GROMACS .gro file of C-alpha atoms in nm:
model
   59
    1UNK     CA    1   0.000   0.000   0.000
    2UNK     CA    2   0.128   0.348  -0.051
    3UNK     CA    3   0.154   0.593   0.206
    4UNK     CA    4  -0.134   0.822   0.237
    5UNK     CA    5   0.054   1.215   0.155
    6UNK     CA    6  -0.251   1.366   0.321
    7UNK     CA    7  -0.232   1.176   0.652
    8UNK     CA    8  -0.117   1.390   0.981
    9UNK     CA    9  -0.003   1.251   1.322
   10UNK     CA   10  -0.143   1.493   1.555
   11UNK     CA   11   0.007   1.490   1.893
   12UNK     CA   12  -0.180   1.413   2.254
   13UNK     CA   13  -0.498   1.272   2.032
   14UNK     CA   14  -0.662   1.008   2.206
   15UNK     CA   15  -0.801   0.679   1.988
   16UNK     CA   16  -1.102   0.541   1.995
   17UNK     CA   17  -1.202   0.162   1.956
   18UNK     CA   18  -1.464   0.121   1.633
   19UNK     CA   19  -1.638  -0.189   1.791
   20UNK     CA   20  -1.856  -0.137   2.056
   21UNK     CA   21  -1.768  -0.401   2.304
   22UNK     CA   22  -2.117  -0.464   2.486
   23UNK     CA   23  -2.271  -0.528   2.097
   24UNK     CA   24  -1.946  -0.764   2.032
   25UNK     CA   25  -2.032  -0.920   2.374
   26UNK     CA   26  -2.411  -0.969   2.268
   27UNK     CA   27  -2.347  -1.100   1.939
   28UNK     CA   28  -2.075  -1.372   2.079
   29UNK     CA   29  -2.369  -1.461   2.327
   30UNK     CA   30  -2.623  -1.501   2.078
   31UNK     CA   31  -2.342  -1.687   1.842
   32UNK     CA   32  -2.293  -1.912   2.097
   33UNK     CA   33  -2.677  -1.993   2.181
   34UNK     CA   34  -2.736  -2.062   1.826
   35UNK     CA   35  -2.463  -2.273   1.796
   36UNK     CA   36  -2.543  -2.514   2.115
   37UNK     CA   37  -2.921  -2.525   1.925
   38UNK     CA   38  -2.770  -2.652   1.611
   39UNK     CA   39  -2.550  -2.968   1.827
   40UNK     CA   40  -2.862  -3.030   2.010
   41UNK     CA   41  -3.026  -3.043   1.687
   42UNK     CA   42  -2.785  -3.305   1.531
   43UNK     CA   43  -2.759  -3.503   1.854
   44UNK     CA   44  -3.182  -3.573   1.829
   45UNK     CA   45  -3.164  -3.655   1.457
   46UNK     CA   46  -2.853  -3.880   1.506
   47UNK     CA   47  -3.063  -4.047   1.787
   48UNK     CA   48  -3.359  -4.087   1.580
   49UNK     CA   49  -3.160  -4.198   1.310
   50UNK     CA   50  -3.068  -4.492   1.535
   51UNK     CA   51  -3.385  -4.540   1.675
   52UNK     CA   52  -3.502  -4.599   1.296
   53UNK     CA   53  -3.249  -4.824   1.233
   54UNK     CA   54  -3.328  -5.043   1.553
   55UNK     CA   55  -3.721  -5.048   1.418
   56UNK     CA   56  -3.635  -5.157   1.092
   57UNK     CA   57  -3.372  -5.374   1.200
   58UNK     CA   58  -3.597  -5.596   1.402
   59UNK     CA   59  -3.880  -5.633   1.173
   0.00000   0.00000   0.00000
């Protein structure tokens, strides 16, 4: 990348984060939630998926 010409340091500036962390915090939540659904998910149609088998295994 080439340096920007029209970019200044300016001295005793203070920076600022662009991600607010309690929305970051909220979304990792929620991230998490939906993933946990999803395993539980997958864990009853695995089950059922055995449960089938048994059934049709036996008949």
């Amino acid at each position: 990348l080439p340096a920007n010409p029209a970019a200044k340091l300016q001295d005793g500036a203070l920076e600022g984060s662009n991600v607010s962390p309690v929305e970051t915090m909220v979304a990792m939540i929620a991230a998490g939630r939906q993933f946990e659904q999803q395993m539980k998910l997958m864990q009853i149609a695995q089950t059922q998926g055995q449960q089938s088998a048994k059934l049709l295994g036996s008949t």
